XYZ file of C-alpha atoms in Angstrom:
580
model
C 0.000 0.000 0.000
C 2.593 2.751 0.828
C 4.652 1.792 -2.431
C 1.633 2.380 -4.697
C 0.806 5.526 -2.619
C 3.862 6.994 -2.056
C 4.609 6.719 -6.354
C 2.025 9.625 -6.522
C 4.133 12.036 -5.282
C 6.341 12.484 -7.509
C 7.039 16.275 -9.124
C 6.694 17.150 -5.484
C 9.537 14.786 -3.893
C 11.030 18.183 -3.340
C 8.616 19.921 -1.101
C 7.833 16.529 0.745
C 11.867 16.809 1.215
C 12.380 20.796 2.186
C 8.888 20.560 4.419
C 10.460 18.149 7.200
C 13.915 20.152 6.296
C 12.971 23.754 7.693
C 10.438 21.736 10.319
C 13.745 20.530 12.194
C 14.980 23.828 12.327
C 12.483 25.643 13.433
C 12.484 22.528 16.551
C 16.443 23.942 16.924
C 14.970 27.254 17.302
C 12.312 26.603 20.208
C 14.033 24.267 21.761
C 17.307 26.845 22.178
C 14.956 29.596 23.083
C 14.104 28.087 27.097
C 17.960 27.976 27.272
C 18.545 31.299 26.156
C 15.947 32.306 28.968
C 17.664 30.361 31.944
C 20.865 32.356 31.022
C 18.711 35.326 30.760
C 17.469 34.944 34.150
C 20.108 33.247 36.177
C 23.096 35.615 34.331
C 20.941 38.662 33.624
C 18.235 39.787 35.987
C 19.068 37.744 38.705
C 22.822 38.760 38.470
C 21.435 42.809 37.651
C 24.062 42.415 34.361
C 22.038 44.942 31.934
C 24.587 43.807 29.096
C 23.665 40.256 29.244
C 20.574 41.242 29.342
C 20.709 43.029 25.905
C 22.816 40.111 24.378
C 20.724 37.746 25.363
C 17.486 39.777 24.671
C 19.031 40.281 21.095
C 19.597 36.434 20.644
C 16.094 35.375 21.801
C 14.472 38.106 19.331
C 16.541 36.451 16.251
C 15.924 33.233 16.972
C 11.919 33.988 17.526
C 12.169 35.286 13.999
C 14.094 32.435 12.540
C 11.359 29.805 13.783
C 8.498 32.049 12.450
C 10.298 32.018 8.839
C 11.289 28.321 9.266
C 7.817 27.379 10.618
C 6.417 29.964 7.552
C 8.395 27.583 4.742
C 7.751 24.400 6.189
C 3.982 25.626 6.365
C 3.992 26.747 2.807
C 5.476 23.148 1.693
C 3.844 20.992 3.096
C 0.639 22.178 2.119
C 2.340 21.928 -1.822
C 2.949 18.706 -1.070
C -0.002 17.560 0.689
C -2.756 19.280 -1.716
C 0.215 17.917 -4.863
C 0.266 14.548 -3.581
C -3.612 14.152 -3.489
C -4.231 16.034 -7.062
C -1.451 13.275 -8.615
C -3.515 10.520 -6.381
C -6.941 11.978 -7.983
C -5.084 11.778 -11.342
C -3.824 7.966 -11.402
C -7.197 6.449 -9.730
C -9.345 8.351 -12.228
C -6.962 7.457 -15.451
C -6.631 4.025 -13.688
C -10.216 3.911 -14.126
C -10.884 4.724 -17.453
C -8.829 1.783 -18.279
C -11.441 -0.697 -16.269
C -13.509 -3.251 -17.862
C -16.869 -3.059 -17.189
C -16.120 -6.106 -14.314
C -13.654 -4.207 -12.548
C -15.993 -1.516 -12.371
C -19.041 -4.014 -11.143
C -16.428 -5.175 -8.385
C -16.096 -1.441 -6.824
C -19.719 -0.102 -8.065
C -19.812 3.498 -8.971
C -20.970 4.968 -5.689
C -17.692 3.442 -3.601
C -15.624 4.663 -6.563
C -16.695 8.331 -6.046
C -16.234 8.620 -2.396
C -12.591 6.757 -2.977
C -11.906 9.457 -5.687
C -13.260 12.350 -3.207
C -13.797 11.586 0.452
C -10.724 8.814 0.765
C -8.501 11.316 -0.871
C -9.288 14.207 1.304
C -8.365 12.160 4.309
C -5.027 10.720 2.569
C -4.070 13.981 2.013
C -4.712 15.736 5.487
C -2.603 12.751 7.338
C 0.355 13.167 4.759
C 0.462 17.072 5.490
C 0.340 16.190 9.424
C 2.859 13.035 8.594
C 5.606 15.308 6.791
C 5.275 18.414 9.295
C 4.078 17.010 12.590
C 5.054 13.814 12.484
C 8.154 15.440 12.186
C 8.533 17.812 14.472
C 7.103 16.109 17.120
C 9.686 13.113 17.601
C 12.446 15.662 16.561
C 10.879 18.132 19.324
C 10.798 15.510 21.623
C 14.297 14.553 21.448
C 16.034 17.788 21.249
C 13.866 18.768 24.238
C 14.615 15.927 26.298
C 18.326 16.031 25.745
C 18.833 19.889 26.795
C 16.191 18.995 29.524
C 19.012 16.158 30.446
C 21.867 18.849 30.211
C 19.906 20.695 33.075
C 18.969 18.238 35.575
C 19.274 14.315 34.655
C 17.194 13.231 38.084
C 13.964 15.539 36.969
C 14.368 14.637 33.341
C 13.575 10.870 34.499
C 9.917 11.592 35.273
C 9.408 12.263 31.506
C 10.971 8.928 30.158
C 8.291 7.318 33.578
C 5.959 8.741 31.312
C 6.106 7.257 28.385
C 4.907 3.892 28.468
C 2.081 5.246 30.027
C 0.871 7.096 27.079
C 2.329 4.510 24.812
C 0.075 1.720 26.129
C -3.121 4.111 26.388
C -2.057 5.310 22.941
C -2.425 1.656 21.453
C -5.652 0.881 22.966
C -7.429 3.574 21.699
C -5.921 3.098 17.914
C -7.286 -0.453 18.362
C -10.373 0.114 19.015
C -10.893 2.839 16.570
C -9.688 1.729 13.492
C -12.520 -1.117 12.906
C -14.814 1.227 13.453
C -13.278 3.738 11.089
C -13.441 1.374 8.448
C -16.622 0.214 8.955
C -17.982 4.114 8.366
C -15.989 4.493 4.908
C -17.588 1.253 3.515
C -21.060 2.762 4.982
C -20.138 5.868 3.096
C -20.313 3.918 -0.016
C -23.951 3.102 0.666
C -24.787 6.470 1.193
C -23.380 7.994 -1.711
C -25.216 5.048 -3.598
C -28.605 6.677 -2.361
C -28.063 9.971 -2.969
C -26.769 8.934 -6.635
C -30.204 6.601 -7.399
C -32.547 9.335 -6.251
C -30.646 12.010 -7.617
C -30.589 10.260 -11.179
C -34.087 8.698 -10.777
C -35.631 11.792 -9.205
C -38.599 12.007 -12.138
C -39.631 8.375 -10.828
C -39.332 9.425 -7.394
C -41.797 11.807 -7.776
C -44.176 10.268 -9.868
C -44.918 7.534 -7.796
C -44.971 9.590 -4.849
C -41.871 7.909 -3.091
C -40.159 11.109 -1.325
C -41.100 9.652 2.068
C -39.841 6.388 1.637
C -36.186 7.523 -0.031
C -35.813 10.109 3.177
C -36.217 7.199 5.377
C -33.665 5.311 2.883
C -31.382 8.525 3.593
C -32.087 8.783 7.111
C -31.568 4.793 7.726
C -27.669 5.033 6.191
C -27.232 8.641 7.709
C -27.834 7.246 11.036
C -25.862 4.315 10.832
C -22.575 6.675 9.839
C -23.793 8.993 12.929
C -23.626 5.967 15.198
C -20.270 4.612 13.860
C -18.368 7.879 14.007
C -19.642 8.953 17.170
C -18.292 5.293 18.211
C -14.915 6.141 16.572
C -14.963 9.817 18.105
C -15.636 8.913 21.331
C -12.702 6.516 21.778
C -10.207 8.991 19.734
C -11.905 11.725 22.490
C -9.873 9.808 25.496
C -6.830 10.938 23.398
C -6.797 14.601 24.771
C -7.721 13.288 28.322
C -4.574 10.969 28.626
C -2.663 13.595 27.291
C -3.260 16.380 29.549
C -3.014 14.062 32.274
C 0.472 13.285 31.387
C 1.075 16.829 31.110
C -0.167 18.198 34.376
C 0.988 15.441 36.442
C 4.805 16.186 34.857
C 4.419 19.566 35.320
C 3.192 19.620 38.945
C 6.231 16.526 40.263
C 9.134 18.970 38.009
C 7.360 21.879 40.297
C 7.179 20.448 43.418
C 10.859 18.210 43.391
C 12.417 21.838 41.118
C 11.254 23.490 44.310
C 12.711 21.846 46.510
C 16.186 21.707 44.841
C 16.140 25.285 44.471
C 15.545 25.565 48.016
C 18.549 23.323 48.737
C 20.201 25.536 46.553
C 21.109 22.287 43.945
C 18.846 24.302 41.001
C 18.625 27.791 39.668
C 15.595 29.366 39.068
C 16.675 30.101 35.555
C 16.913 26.362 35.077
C 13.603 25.466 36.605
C 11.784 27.511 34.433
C 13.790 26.293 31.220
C 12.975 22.961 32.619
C 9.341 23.741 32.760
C 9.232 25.083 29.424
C 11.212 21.948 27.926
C 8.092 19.843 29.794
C 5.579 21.493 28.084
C 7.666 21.242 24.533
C 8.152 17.298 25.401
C 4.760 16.249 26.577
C 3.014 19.055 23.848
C 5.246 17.019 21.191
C 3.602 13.357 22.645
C 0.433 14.919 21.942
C 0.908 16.115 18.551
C 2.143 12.790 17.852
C -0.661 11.119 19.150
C -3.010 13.648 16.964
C -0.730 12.301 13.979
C -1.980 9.278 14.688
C -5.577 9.696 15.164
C -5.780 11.530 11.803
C -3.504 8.234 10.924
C -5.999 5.938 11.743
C -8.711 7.685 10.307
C -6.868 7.975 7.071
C -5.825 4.426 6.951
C -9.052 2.723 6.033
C -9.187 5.932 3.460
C -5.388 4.932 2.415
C -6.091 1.170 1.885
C -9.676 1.708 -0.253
C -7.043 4.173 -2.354
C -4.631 1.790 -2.749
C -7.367 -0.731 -3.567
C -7.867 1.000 -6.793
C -4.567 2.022 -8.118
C -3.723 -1.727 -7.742
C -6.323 -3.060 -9.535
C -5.346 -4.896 -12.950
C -7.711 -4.077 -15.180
C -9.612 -7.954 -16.261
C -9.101 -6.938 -19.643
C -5.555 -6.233 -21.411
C -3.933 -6.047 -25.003
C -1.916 -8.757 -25.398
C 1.522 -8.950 -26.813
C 1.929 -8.126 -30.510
C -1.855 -6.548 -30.910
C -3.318 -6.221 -34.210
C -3.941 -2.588 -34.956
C -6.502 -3.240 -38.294
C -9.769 -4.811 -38.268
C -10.118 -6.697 -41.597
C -13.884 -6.420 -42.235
C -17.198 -6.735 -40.013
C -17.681 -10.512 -39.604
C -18.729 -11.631 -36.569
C -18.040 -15.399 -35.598
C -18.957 -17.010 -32.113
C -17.845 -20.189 -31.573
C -18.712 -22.465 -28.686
C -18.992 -19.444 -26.281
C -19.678 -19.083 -23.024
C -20.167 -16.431 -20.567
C -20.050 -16.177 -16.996
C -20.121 -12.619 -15.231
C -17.789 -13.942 -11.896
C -16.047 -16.814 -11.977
C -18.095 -18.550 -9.308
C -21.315 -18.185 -11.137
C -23.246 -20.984 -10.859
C -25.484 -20.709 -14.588
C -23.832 -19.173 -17.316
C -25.198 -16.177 -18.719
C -24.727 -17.353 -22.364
C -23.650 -20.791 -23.251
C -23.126 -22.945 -26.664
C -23.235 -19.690 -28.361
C -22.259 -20.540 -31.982
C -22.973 -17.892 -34.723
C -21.426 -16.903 -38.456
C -22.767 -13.020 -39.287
C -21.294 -11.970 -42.880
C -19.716 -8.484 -42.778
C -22.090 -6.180 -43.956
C -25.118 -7.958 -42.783
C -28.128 -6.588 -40.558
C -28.734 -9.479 -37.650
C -31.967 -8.728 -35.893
C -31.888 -9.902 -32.087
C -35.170 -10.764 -29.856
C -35.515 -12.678 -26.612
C -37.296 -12.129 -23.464
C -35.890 -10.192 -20.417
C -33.068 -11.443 -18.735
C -32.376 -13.924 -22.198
C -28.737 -11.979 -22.122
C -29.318 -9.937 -25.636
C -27.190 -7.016 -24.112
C -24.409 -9.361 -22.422
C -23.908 -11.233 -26.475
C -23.021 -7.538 -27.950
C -21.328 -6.533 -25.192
C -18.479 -8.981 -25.812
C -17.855 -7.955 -29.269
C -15.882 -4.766 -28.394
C -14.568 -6.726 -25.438
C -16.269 -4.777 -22.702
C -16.231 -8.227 -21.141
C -14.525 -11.222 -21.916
C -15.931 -14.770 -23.141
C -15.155 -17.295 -20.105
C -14.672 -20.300 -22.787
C -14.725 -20.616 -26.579
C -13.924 -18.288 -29.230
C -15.038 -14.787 -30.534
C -13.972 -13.613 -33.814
C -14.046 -10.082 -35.714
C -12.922 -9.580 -38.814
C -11.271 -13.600 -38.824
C -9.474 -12.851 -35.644
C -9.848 -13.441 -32.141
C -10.692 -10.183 -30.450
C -8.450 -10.812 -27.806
C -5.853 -10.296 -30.468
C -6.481 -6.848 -30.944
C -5.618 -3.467 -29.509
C -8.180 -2.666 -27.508
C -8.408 1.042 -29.072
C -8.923 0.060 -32.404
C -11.220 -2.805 -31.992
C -13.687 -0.451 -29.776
C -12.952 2.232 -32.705
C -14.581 -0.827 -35.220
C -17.083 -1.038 -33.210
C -19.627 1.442 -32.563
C -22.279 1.065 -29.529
C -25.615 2.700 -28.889
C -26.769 1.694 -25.412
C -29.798 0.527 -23.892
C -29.115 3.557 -21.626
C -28.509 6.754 -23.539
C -26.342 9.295 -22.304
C -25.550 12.232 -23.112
C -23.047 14.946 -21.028
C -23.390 18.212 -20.741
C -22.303 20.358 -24.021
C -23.329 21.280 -26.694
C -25.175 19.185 -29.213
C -21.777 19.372 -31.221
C -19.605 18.607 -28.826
C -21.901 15.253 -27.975
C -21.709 14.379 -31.720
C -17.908 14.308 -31.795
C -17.604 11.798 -29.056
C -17.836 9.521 -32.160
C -15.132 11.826 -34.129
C -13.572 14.076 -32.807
C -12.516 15.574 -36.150
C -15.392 15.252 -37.759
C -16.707 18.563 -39.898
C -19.992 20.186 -39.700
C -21.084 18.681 -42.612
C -20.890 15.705 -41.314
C -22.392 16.174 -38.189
C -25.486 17.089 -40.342
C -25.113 14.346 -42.215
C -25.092 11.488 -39.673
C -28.334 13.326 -38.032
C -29.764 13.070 -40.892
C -29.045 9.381 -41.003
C -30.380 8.794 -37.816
C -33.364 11.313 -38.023
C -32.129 14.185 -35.633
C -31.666 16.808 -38.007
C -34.980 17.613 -38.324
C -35.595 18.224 -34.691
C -31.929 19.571 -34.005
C -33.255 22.781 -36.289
C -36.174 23.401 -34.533
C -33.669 24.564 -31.621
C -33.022 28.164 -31.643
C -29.415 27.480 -31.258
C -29.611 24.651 -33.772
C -26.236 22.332 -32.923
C -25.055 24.777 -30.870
C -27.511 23.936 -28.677
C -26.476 23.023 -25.017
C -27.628 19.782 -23.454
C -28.023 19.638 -20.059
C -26.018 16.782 -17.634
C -27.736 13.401 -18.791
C -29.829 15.025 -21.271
C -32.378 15.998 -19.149
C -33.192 19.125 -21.727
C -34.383 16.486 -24.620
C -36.691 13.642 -24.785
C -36.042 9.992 -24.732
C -36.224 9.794 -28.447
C -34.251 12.330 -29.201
C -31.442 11.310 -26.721
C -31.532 7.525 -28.887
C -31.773 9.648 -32.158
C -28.108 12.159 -30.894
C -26.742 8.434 -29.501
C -26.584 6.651 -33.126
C -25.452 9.351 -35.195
C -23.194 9.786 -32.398
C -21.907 6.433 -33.385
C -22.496 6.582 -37.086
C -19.604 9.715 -36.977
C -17.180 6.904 -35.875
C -17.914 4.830 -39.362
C -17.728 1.602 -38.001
C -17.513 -1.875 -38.871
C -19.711 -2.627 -36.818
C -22.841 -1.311 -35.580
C -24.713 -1.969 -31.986
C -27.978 -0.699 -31.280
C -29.174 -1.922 -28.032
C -32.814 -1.814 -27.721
C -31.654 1.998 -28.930
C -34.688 3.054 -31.427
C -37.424 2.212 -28.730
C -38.647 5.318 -27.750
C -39.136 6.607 -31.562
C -42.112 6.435 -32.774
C -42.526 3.085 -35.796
C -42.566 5.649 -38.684
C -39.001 7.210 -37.522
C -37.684 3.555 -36.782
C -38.701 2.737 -40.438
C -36.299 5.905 -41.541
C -33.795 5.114 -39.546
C -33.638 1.405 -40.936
C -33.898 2.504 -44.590
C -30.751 5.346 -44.307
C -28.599 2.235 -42.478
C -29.357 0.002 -45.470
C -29.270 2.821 -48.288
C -25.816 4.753 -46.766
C -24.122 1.980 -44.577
C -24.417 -0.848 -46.512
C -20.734 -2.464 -45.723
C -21.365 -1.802 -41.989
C -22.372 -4.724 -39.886
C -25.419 -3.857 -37.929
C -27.034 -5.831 -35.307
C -30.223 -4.254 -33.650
C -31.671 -5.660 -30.543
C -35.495 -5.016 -30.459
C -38.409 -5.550 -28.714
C -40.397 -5.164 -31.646
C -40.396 -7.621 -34.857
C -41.364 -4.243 -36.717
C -37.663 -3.017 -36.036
C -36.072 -6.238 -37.096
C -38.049 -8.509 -39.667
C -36.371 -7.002 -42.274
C -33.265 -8.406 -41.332
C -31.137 -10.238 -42.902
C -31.240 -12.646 -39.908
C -32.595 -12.805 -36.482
C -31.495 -14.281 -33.790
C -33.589 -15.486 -31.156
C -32.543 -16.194 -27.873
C -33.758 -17.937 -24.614
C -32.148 -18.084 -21.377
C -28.863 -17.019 -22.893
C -29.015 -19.635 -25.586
C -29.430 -19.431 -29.485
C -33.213 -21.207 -29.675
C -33.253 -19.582 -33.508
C -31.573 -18.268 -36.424
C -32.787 -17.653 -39.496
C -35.019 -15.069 -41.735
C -38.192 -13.686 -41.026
C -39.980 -16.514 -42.956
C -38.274 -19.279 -41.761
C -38.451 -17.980 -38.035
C -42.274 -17.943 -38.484
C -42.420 -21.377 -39.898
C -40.077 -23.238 -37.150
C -39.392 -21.466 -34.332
C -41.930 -21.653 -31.916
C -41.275 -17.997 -29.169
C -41.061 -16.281 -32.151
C -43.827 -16.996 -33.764
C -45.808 -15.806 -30.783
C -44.294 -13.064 -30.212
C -45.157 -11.827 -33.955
C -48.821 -13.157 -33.590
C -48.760 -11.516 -29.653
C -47.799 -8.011 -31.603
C -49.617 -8.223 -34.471
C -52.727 -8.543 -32.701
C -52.279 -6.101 -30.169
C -51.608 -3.823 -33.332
C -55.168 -4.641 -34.613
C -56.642 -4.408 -31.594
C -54.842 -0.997 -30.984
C -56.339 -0.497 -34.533
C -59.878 -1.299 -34.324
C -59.995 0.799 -31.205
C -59.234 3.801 -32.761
């Protein structure tokens, strides 16, 4: 964990270096400065020497400015380093990422990702600041105090090093019983953030069926359980302060009492009691910051782990050595696959998949929910990975390929359409990023969005709100495919993509793909026969098996679910028909 962390410091090795560096000397400073005071007393106002008094006045003012400008610089760099290190850490688990497969992804789900990339960091990144200053200066402090504290009076000194197993032992017990509990409210974090992302994004459903109540005692159910945990944590981390002070007071008041004494038996100056006093603050003050060090410590730890949990992550899928970097044509070949989403799985999702689609050809596919139409397409541009067999594009395996220009070949429109927020422009050249505005038009014309695109006052300059939330449903699926008809694939996905356009616009869309992309592969998953009968081929599938291939004809003369599916539509279309 601290190897993968500590690589993301990098341009800022220097600061992380010079922070600790003026740190230890503003510790010279302070601790020099109680010494400089018992000479001040004992040789200057006790002794009524007005020119030691100066001198040593003088040295005590320079080296109070010296430890402001040293504590100043080490301020100022470890706060470069601290807020460096956690941009760099933002920067690798985000890039890290991108470069998931949709299985790595599934592993961390999208809500414990987020609060990794934001809350996790911002505690990584408060601990390193406190590791590189205070961690620093309080060990540093301790020592340098201790050993002029020795050079004063060796027998006091002793009731300092009494101390320290004391605080040691209280020190441990209260990190042990903390940390669980700190990690248990990072992982409940995750749930949190998961219900504040579901109602955010499903708020128009929330509403509509009247659920507010119910998702506020969702909210209120996870929010408690992080109240209960962290006031758990907090109260244990509380004794910290306690145990300290103790320590403190209870040095202070034996150094009093026994300095007293041997000032009174004339084996102590006054000058070096007070030093003395001042060195026991500095000492037991250090054991405190350290022990705040390590509070934030723990805390941070579960945060540090979670982080490191991501930037070690291998992503499931890889290039392999040698990658092909063409794809011949658009010919799809499955050969004795099978699927499994985790390896444990007891039912494979797909199984004794074999299939041989001609490049250029338009493959219909049907099945019922949960039959695993999405999962099939999904392993064409290797978002996942077959678990056995054989898938081939373009008469090679796609794990042969470079990732990058398989996905390139192969264009996707989702069963979930998203858009981001931009313009309608900048949305389009997710597909192409140097495509011109001609053809921009030109692909919405393909997929039937031009027409509606210049209705906007802004036309394609027209700025789409995050998710899309300022279009409709079919217009979102309409900007999605000539989204990916700008990338001029090989191979064309639509996902259930053209359902919420009206038949008449699904028609048009069909008849531009066959008229202007005729060498492009297309395979359309549909709920209705409308959208695919025209086909080339369908494919029907059951339970993530093939239970039919073949033309519209021959589909209606063998295969049994889809023939009634066609008679199930076809007479809810007449019914829908005679009712009007």
């Amino acid at each position: 964990m601290i190897k993968k962390l500590s690589a993301c410091i990098r341009e800022y090795k220097t600061a992380s270096l010079l922070a600790p560096l003026f740190v230890t000397l503003e510790v010279v400073m302070e601790t020099i400065i109680p010494m400089l005071m018992a000479l001040l007393i004992d040789n200057g106002i006790e002794a009524g020497n007005m020119s030691e008094v100066t001198r040593i006045g003088l040295l005590l003012v320079v080296c109070t400015l010296l430890s402001m400008f040293f504590g100043a610089c080490s301020g100022n760099y470890a706060a470069l380093a601290a807020t460096g290190f956690a941009k760099n850490l933002r920067k690798d688990m985000y890039y890290r990422i991108q470069g998931f497969s949709f299985a790595n992804i599934d592993k961390f789900s999208t809500s414990g990702i987020v609060t990794r990339l934001t809350t996790d960091v911002s505690n990584v990144q408060m601990a390193y600041q406190m590791i590189i200053r205070i961690a620093v200066r309080s060990p540093i402090m301790f020592i340098f105090a201790l050993g002029m504290s020795f050079s004063l009076n060796a027998r006091l000194s002793l009731i300092f090093l009494a101390i320290i197993p004391f605080l040691a032992l209280g020190l441990y017990l209260i990190i042990r019983t903390a940390f669980p509990v700190m990690q248990r409210v990072f992982r409940t974090y995750d749930k949190l953030n998961n219900v504040v992302q579901e109602n955010l994004s499903g708020i128009r459903v929330v509403k509509s069926f009247v659920r507010e109540k119910k998702e506020n005692e969702k909210f209120d159910e996870v929010s408690d359980e992080i109240y209960t945990d962290f006031c758990k944590g907090e109260k244990t981390l509380a004794f910290n302060m306690p145990l300290m002070q103790l320590a403190i007071y209870t040095a202070i008041l034996l150094i009093s009492w026994l300095g007293a004494r041997m000032i009174v038996g004339s084996s102590m100056t006054t000058g070096h009691l007070t030093s003395l006093l001042t060195y026991a603050i500095q000492i037991l003050s250090s054991l405190m910051m350290l022990s705040m060090v390590f509070v934030m410590i723990t805390i941070a730890r579960a945060s540090a782990q979670r982080v490191a949990e991501i930037l070690s992550e291998e992503s499931s899928i890889v290039n392999g050595p040698n990658p092909v970097k063409e794809v011949a044509d658009g010919s799809i070949s499955f050969r004795n696959v099978e699927f499994r989403y985790a390896k444990d799985q007891e039912k494979p999702s797909l199984s004794g998949i074999n299939l041989e689609i001609a490049s250029g050809e338009t493959i219909g596919i049907l099945g019922g929910t949960g039959s695993s139409k999405s999962t099939l397409v999904q392993l064409i541009p290797r978002l996942y990975d077959v678990t056995s067999g054989q898938l081939l594009v373009g008469g090679r395996d796609v794990r042969d390929y470079d990732l990058e220009t398989l996905r390139n070949q192969v264009a996707m429109v989702l069963q979930k359409n998203v858009l981001f927020s931009g313009t309608i422009k900048e949305n389009l050249r997710w597909g192409n990023p140097d495509a011109t505005d001609e053809e921009l038009v030109h692909a919405c014309q393909l997929a039937q969005a031009d027409s509606f695109i210049q209705t906007f006052p802004q036309k394609y300059d027209t700025y789409i709100e995050q998710g899309g939330t300022n279009v409709s449903g079919g217009q979102r699926q309409r900007l999605c495919i000539a989204r990916a008809l700008l990338k001029k694939p090989k191979i064309l996905i639509l996902d259930d993509s053209t359902s919420a356009v009206d038949t008449h616009t699904d028609a048009m869309i069909r008849k531009a793909f066959r008229e202007e992309i005729p060498g492009t592969t297309k395979l359309i998953i549909a709920q209705r026969i409308s959208s695919v009968q025209d086909a080339d081929r369908i494919i029907v599938l059951d339970g993530g098996k093939v239970n039919g291939f073949g033309t519209h004809e021959e589909l209606l003369a063998t295969n049994k679910i889809y023939r009634e599916v066609y008679e199930s539509q076809m007479k809810g279309g007449d019914s829908d028909a005679n009712d009007a």
